[in-house]
mmCIF file of C-alpha atoms in Angstrom:
data_model
loop_
_atom_site.group_PDB
_atom_site.id
_atom_site.type_symbol
_atom_site.label_atom_id
_atom_site.label_comp_id
_atom_site.label_asym_id
_atom_site.label_seq_id
_atom_site.Cartn_x
_atom_site.Cartn_y
_atom_site.Cartn_z
ATOM 1 C CA ALA A 1 -18.086 0.442 -2.144
ATOM 2 C CA GLN A 2 -15.787 1.540 0.644
ATOM 3 C CA LYS A 3 -15.594 5.161 1.602
ATOM 4 C CA ILE A 4 -13.872 7.351 4.179
ATOM 5 C CA THR A 5 -15.351 10.707 5.140
ATOM 6 C CA GLN A 6 -13.561 13.478 7.000
ATOM 7 C CA THR A 7 -15.951 16.398 7.404
ATOM 8 C CA GLN A 8 -13.566 18.867 9.038
ATOM 9 C CA PRO A 9 -11.376 20.582 6.442
ATOM 10 C CA GLY A 10 -9.623 22.525 9.202
ATOM 11 C CA MET A 11 -9.351 22.547 12.968
ATOM 12 C CA PHE A 12 -7.706 24.873 15.472
ATOM 13 C CA VAL A 13 -6.560 23.937 18.943
ATOM 14 C CA GLN A 14 -4.579 25.677 21.615
ATOM 15 C CA GLU A 15 -1.327 24.171 22.760
ATOM 16 C CA LYS A 16 -1.720 21.623 25.576
ATOM 17 C CA GLU A 17 -5.409 21.127 24.864
ATOM 18 C CA ALA A 18 -6.946 17.933 23.455
ATOM 19 C CA VAL A 19 -8.512 17.806 19.988
ATOM 20 C CA THR A 20 -10.692 15.276 18.193
ATOM 21 C CA LEU A 21 -10.493 14.755 14.441
ATOM 22 C CA ASP A 22 -13.559 13.086 12.962
ATOM 23 C CA CYS A 23 -13.630 10.132 10.598
ATOM 24 C CA THR A 24 -16.559 8.031 9.455
ATOM 25 C CA TYR A 25 -16.359 5.079 7.136
ATOM 26 C CA ASP A 26 -18.600 2.909 5.046
ATOM 27 C CA THR A 27 -17.936 -0.709 4.225
ATOM 28 C CA SER A 28 -19.797 -3.961 3.869
ATOM 29 C CA ASP A 29 -16.759 -5.984 4.898
ATOM 30 C CA GLN A 30 -16.737 -7.667 8.296
ATOM 31 C CA SER A 31 -12.970 -7.485 8.602
ATOM 32 C CA TYR A 32 -11.252 -4.178 8.034
ATOM 33 C CA GLY A 33 -8.611 -1.911 9.469
ATOM 34 C CA LEU A 34 -8.593 1.801 10.189
ATOM 35 C CA PHE A 35 -5.526 4.017 10.108
ATOM 36 C CA TRP A 36 -4.546 7.561 10.855
ATOM 37 C CA TYR A 37 -1.616 9.296 9.194
ATOM 38 C CA LYS A 38 -0.018 12.677 9.771
ATOM 39 C CA GLN A 39 1.331 14.664 6.840
ATOM 40 C CA PRO A 40 3.475 17.667 7.782
ATOM 41 C CA SER A 41 4.373 20.339 5.258
ATOM 42 C CA SER A 42 7.360 18.249 4.140
ATOM 43 C CA GLY A 43 4.875 15.852 2.533
ATOM 44 C CA GLU A 44 5.865 12.591 4.148
ATOM 45 C CA MET A 45 3.063 10.392 5.479
ATOM 46 C CA ILE A 46 3.678 9.377 9.063
ATOM 47 C CA PHE A 47 1.795 6.398 10.445
ATOM 48 C CA LEU A 48 0.141 7.241 13.767
ATOM 49 C CA ILE A 49 -2.269 4.535 14.847
ATOM 50 C CA TYR A 50 -4.160 1.447 13.723
ATOM 51 C CA GLN A 51 -7.473 -0.095 14.801
ATOM 52 C CA GLY A 52 -8.685 -3.486 13.642
ATOM 53 C CA SER A 53 -12.395 -4.057 13.251
ATOM 54 C CA TYR A 54 -12.318 -6.938 15.723
ATOM 55 C CA ASP A 55 -10.259 -5.113 18.334
ATOM 56 C CA GLU A 56 -12.383 -4.602 21.420
ATOM 57 C CA GLN A 57 -10.139 -1.995 22.966
ATOM 58 C CA ASN A 58 -9.582 1.438 21.480
ATOM 59 C CA ALA A 59 -6.071 1.751 20.098
ATOM 60 C CA THR A 60 -3.651 4.089 21.838
ATOM 61 C CA GLU A 61 -0.153 5.242 20.872
ATOM 62 C CA GLY A 62 1.313 7.791 23.224
ATOM 63 C CA ARG A 63 -0.700 11.003 22.905
ATOM 64 C CA TYR A 64 -2.833 9.501 20.128
ATOM 65 C CA SER A 65 -5.937 7.431 20.745
ATOM 66 C CA LEU A 66 -8.578 6.192 18.377
ATOM 67 C CA ASN A 67 -12.198 6.460 19.508
ATOM 68 C CA PHE A 68 -13.641 3.460 17.670
ATOM 69 C CA GLN A 69 -17.430 3.267 17.574
ATOM 70 C CA LYS A 70 -18.240 0.350 15.337
ATOM 71 C CA ALA A 71 -22.023 0.720 15.349
ATOM 72 C CA ARG A 72 -21.679 4.329 14.243
ATOM 73 C CA LYS A 73 -18.870 3.474 11.820
ATOM 74 C CA SER A 74 -16.685 6.166 13.241
ATOM 75 C CA ALA A 75 -12.977 6.170 14.052
ATOM 76 C CA ASN A 76 -12.117 9.548 15.480
ATOM 77 C CA LEU A 77 -8.537 10.464 16.359
ATOM 78 C CA VAL A 78 -7.957 12.101 19.720
ATOM 79 C CA ILE A 79 -4.723 13.998 20.275
ATOM 80 C CA SER A 80 -4.112 14.853 23.894
ATOM 81 C CA ALA A 81 -1.886 17.671 25.123
ATOM 82 C CA SER A 82 -1.446 19.219 21.661
ATOM 83 C CA GLN A 83 1.975 20.497 20.704
ATOM 84 C CA LEU A 84 2.967 23.073 18.103
ATOM 85 C CA GLY A 85 4.603 20.266 16.129
ATOM 86 C CA ASP A 86 1.222 18.585 15.747
ATOM 87 C CA SER A 87 0.240 21.177 13.146
ATOM 88 C CA ALA A 88 -0.192 19.166 9.948
ATOM 89 C CA MET A 89 -2.700 17.440 7.687
ATOM 90 C CA TYR A 90 -4.269 14.333 9.167
ATOM 91 C CA PHE A 91 -5.683 11.549 7.026
ATOM 92 C CA CYS A 92 -7.977 8.734 8.021
ATOM 93 C CA ALA A 93 -7.717 5.576 5.922
ATOM 94 C CA MET A 94 -9.298 2.168 5.715
ATOM 95 C CA ARG A 95 -8.094 -1.198 4.562
ATOM 96 C CA GLY A 96 -10.981 -3.422 3.744
ATOM 97 C CA GLY A 97 -11.636 -7.064 3.020
ATOM 98 C CA TYR A 98 -9.570 -10.186 3.183
ATOM 99 C CA ASN A 99 -6.181 -10.528 1.525
ATOM 100 C CA THR A 100 -5.826 -6.873 0.698
ATOM 101 C CA ASP A 101 -3.537 -4.165 1.987
ATOM 102 C CA LYS A 102 -4.986 -1.442 -0.215
ATOM 103 C CA LEU A 103 -5.844 1.737 1.659
ATOM 104 C CA ILE A 104 -8.654 4.148 0.897
ATOM 105 C CA PHE A 105 -8.038 7.654 2.207
ATOM 106 C CA GLY A 106 -10.260 10.479 3.320
ATOM 107 C CA THR A 107 -9.724 14.046 2.142
ATOM 108 C CA GLY A 108 -7.904 15.031 5.313
ATOM 109 C CA THR A 109 -8.168 17.599 8.103
ATOM 110 C CA ARG A 110 -5.693 20.421 8.519
ATOM 111 C CA LEU A 111 -4.887 20.888 12.202
ATOM 112 C CA GLN A 112 -3.308 24.084 13.414
ATOM 113 C CA VAL A 113 -2.020 24.320 16.968
ATOM 114 C CA PHE A 114 -1.567 27.829 18.324
ATOM 115 C CA PRO A 115 0.350 28.949 21.440
ATOM 116 C CA SER B 1 14.959 -1.351 10.515
ATOM 117 C CA GLN B 2 13.017 -0.827 7.348
ATOM 118 C CA THR B 3 13.675 2.154 5.109
ATOM 119 C CA ILE B 4 12.015 3.297 1.924
ATOM 120 C CA HIS B 5 13.700 5.531 -0.622
ATOM 121 C CA GLN B 6 12.236 7.531 -3.468
ATOM 122 C CA TRP B 7 13.949 9.615 -6.092
ATOM 123 C CA PRO B 8 13.993 12.153 -7.332
ATOM 124 C CA ALA B 9 12.509 14.314 -4.591
ATOM 125 C CA THR B 10 11.249 16.915 -7.051
ATOM 126 C CA LEU B 11 10.842 16.873 -10.802
ATOM 127 C CA VAL B 12 9.697 19.372 -13.400
ATOM 128 C CA GLN B 13 8.897 17.878 -16.776
ATOM 129 C CA PRO B 14 7.339 19.200 -19.982
ATOM 130 C CA VAL B 15 4.091 17.788 -21.327
ATOM 131 C CA GLY B 16 4.730 14.785 -23.546
ATOM 132 C CA SER B 17 8.033 13.843 -21.946
ATOM 133 C CA PRO B 18 8.646 10.414 -20.381
ATOM 134 C CA LEU B 19 8.704 9.715 -16.664
ATOM 135 C CA SER B 20 10.493 7.268 -14.425
ATOM 136 C CA LEU B 21 10.155 7.383 -10.638
ATOM 137 C CA GLU B 22 11.963 4.835 -8.538
ATOM 138 C CA CYS B 23 11.202 3.399 -5.118
ATOM 139 C CA THR B 24 13.363 0.975 -3.174
ATOM 140 C CA VAL B 25 12.814 -0.644 0.190
ATOM 141 C CA GLU B 26 15.484 -1.819 2.612
ATOM 142 C CA GLY B 27 15.259 -4.054 5.621
ATOM 143 C CA THR B 28 12.403 -6.283 4.554
ATOM 144 C CA SER B 29 11.740 -8.998 2.034
ATOM 145 C CA ASN B 30 8.729 -9.726 -0.133
ATOM 146 C CA PRO B 31 6.841 -6.576 0.834
ATOM 147 C CA ASN B 32 3.628 -5.450 -0.798
ATOM 148 C CA LEU B 33 4.428 -2.231 -2.636
ATOM 149 C CA TYR B 34 2.155 0.648 -3.641
ATOM 150 C CA TRP B 35 2.167 3.822 -5.700
ATOM 151 C CA TYR B 36 -0.159 6.606 -4.614
ATOM 152 C CA ARG B 37 -0.752 10.050 -6.063
ATOM 153 C CA GLN B 38 -1.845 13.081 -4.101
ATOM 154 C CA ALA B 39 -3.194 16.054 -6.027
ATOM 155 C CA ALA B 40 -2.794 19.455 -4.387
ATOM 156 C CA GLY B 41 -5.014 19.748 -1.305
ATOM 157 C CA ARG B 42 -6.467 16.287 -1.771
ATOM 158 C CA GLY B 43 -6.201 12.834 -0.231
ATOM 159 C CA LEU B 44 -4.192 9.948 -1.617
ATOM 160 C CA GLN B 45 -5.329 7.917 -4.584
ATOM 161 C CA LEU B 46 -3.973 4.409 -5.065
ATOM 162 C CA LEU B 47 -2.492 3.968 -8.547
ATOM 163 C CA PHE B 48 -0.763 0.577 -8.511
ATOM 164 C CA TYR B 49 0.087 -2.164 -6.087
ATOM 165 C CA SER B 50 2.315 -5.200 -6.283
ATOM 166 C CA VAL B 51 2.439 -8.344 -4.190
ATOM 167 C CA GLY B 52 5.590 -9.713 -5.832
ATOM 168 C CA ILE B 53 8.143 -9.450 -8.631
ATOM 169 C CA GLY B 54 6.446 -8.845 -11.952
ATOM 170 C CA GLN B 55 2.983 -8.715 -10.355
ATOM 171 C CA ILE B 56 1.260 -5.375 -10.866
ATOM 172 C CA SER B 57 -2.359 -4.422 -10.304
ATOM 173 C CA SER B 58 -3.707 -1.158 -11.643
ATOM 174 C CA GLU B 59 -6.380 0.704 -9.754
ATOM 175 C CA VAL B 60 -6.997 3.654 -12.036
ATOM 176 C CA PRO B 61 -6.800 3.593 -15.837
ATOM 177 C CA GLN B 62 -4.401 6.274 -17.029
ATOM 178 C CA ASN B 63 -1.261 6.848 -19.014
ATOM 179 C CA LEU B 64 0.962 5.632 -16.179
ATOM 180 C CA SER B 65 2.428 2.168 -15.733
ATOM 181 C CA ALA B 66 4.355 0.396 -12.996
ATOM 182 C CA SER B 67 6.934 -2.349 -12.893
ATOM 183 C CA ARG B 68 8.595 -4.408 -10.194
ATOM 184 C CA PRO B 69 11.835 -5.797 -11.605
ATOM 185 C CA GLN B 70 13.216 -6.791 -8.197
ATOM 186 C CA ASP B 71 11.688 -7.738 -4.869
ATOM 187 C CA ARG B 72 12.370 -4.370 -3.282
ATOM 188 C CA GLN B 73 12.175 -2.090 -6.301
ATOM 189 C CA PHE B 74 9.054 -0.473 -7.665
ATOM 190 C CA ILE B 75 9.081 1.871 -10.675
ATOM 191 C CA LEU B 76 6.403 4.241 -11.912
ATOM 192 C CA SER B 77 6.619 5.237 -15.565
ATOM 193 C CA SER B 78 4.935 7.136 -18.315
ATOM 194 C CA LYS B 79 5.734 7.397 -22.008
ATOM 195 C CA LYS B 80 4.094 10.818 -22.383
ATOM 196 C CA LEU B 81 3.195 13.001 -19.432
ATOM 197 C CA LEU B 82 -0.018 15.001 -19.254
ATOM 198 C CA LEU B 83 -0.643 18.202 -17.306
ATOM 199 C CA SER B 84 -3.011 16.223 -15.089
ATOM 200 C CA ASP B 85 -0.129 13.976 -14.008
ATOM 201 C CA SER B 86 1.191 16.740 -11.764
ATOM 202 C CA GLY B 87 1.070 15.836 -8.106
ATOM 203 C CA PHE B 88 2.866 14.285 -5.189
ATOM 204 C CA TYR B 89 3.731 10.637 -5.744
ATOM 205 C CA LEU B 90 4.207 8.412 -2.749
ATOM 206 C CA CYS B 91 5.549 4.897 -2.640
ATOM 207 C CA ALA B 92 4.526 2.680 0.258
ATOM 208 C CA TRP B 93 5.195 -0.793 1.542
ATOM 209 C CA SER B 94 3.321 -3.019 3.949
ATOM 210 C CA VAL B 95 3.895 -6.095 5.985
ATOM 211 C CA GLY B 96 1.112 -6.958 8.385
ATOM 212 C CA ASN B 97 -1.223 -4.242 9.550
ATOM 213 C CA GLU B 98 0.994 -1.226 9.028
ATOM 214 C CA GLN B 99 1.701 0.591 5.784
ATOM 215 C CA PHE B 100 4.711 2.892 5.593
ATOM 216 C CA PHE B 101 5.354 5.630 3.086
ATOM 217 C CA GLY B 102 8.422 6.989 1.398
ATOM 218 C CA PRO B 103 9.354 10.681 1.336
ATOM 219 C CA GLY B 104 7.553 11.260 -1.969
ATOM 220 C CA THR B 105 8.325 12.861 -5.325
ATOM 221 C CA ARG B 106 6.747 16.158 -6.227
ATOM 222 C CA LEU B 107 6.095 16.177 -9.980
ATOM 223 C CA THR B 108 5.183 19.305 -11.886
ATOM 224 C CA VAL B 109 4.234 18.930 -15.531
ATOM 225 C CA LEU B 110 4.426 22.172 -17.512
#
């Protein structure tokens, strides 16, 4: 069975510093995708970044990068130059297998950025 | 550009009452559509997904049901709500690798 694990219920970071949010996954599929979403207090889920299992390069989107270590089954999110507006819940998710778009989510990490 | 709408934004319903939540997508055709539920302080749980009109797959047995009467419309229903149905309901659509979410409906069952 597929599983996403986020072991950090909460993280603090000072403004302008970088922070890493951990995510490990478990799957027997060869082809899968990994996602990170941001959920501010308003509740909406904002797509941040995607990494395919066959992508050789780590995905990057602006200040977000995904540290993909396939052998360790980890897909950590790195946020550089944190901003106060980055304070939110962050969810790691996985889409597994062929012909499926279904996502399995982790329990999330609450990030708080302080001045 | 693609847009996804959900209504209502918030809803307070008594136990045993019916439920109908609506989700519509603009700017795309033949999307895969999803209903997720998020309990307070928890991650998202997939409830239903649909790959086309009239095609519904259920992930979790419960007293909820879903229907897709039109290509870009996805409805979540219940005949009799339970207290445990309280939560934040999110509709999502996907084309390709990305999955986008609507603004959500916060349901409180009293």
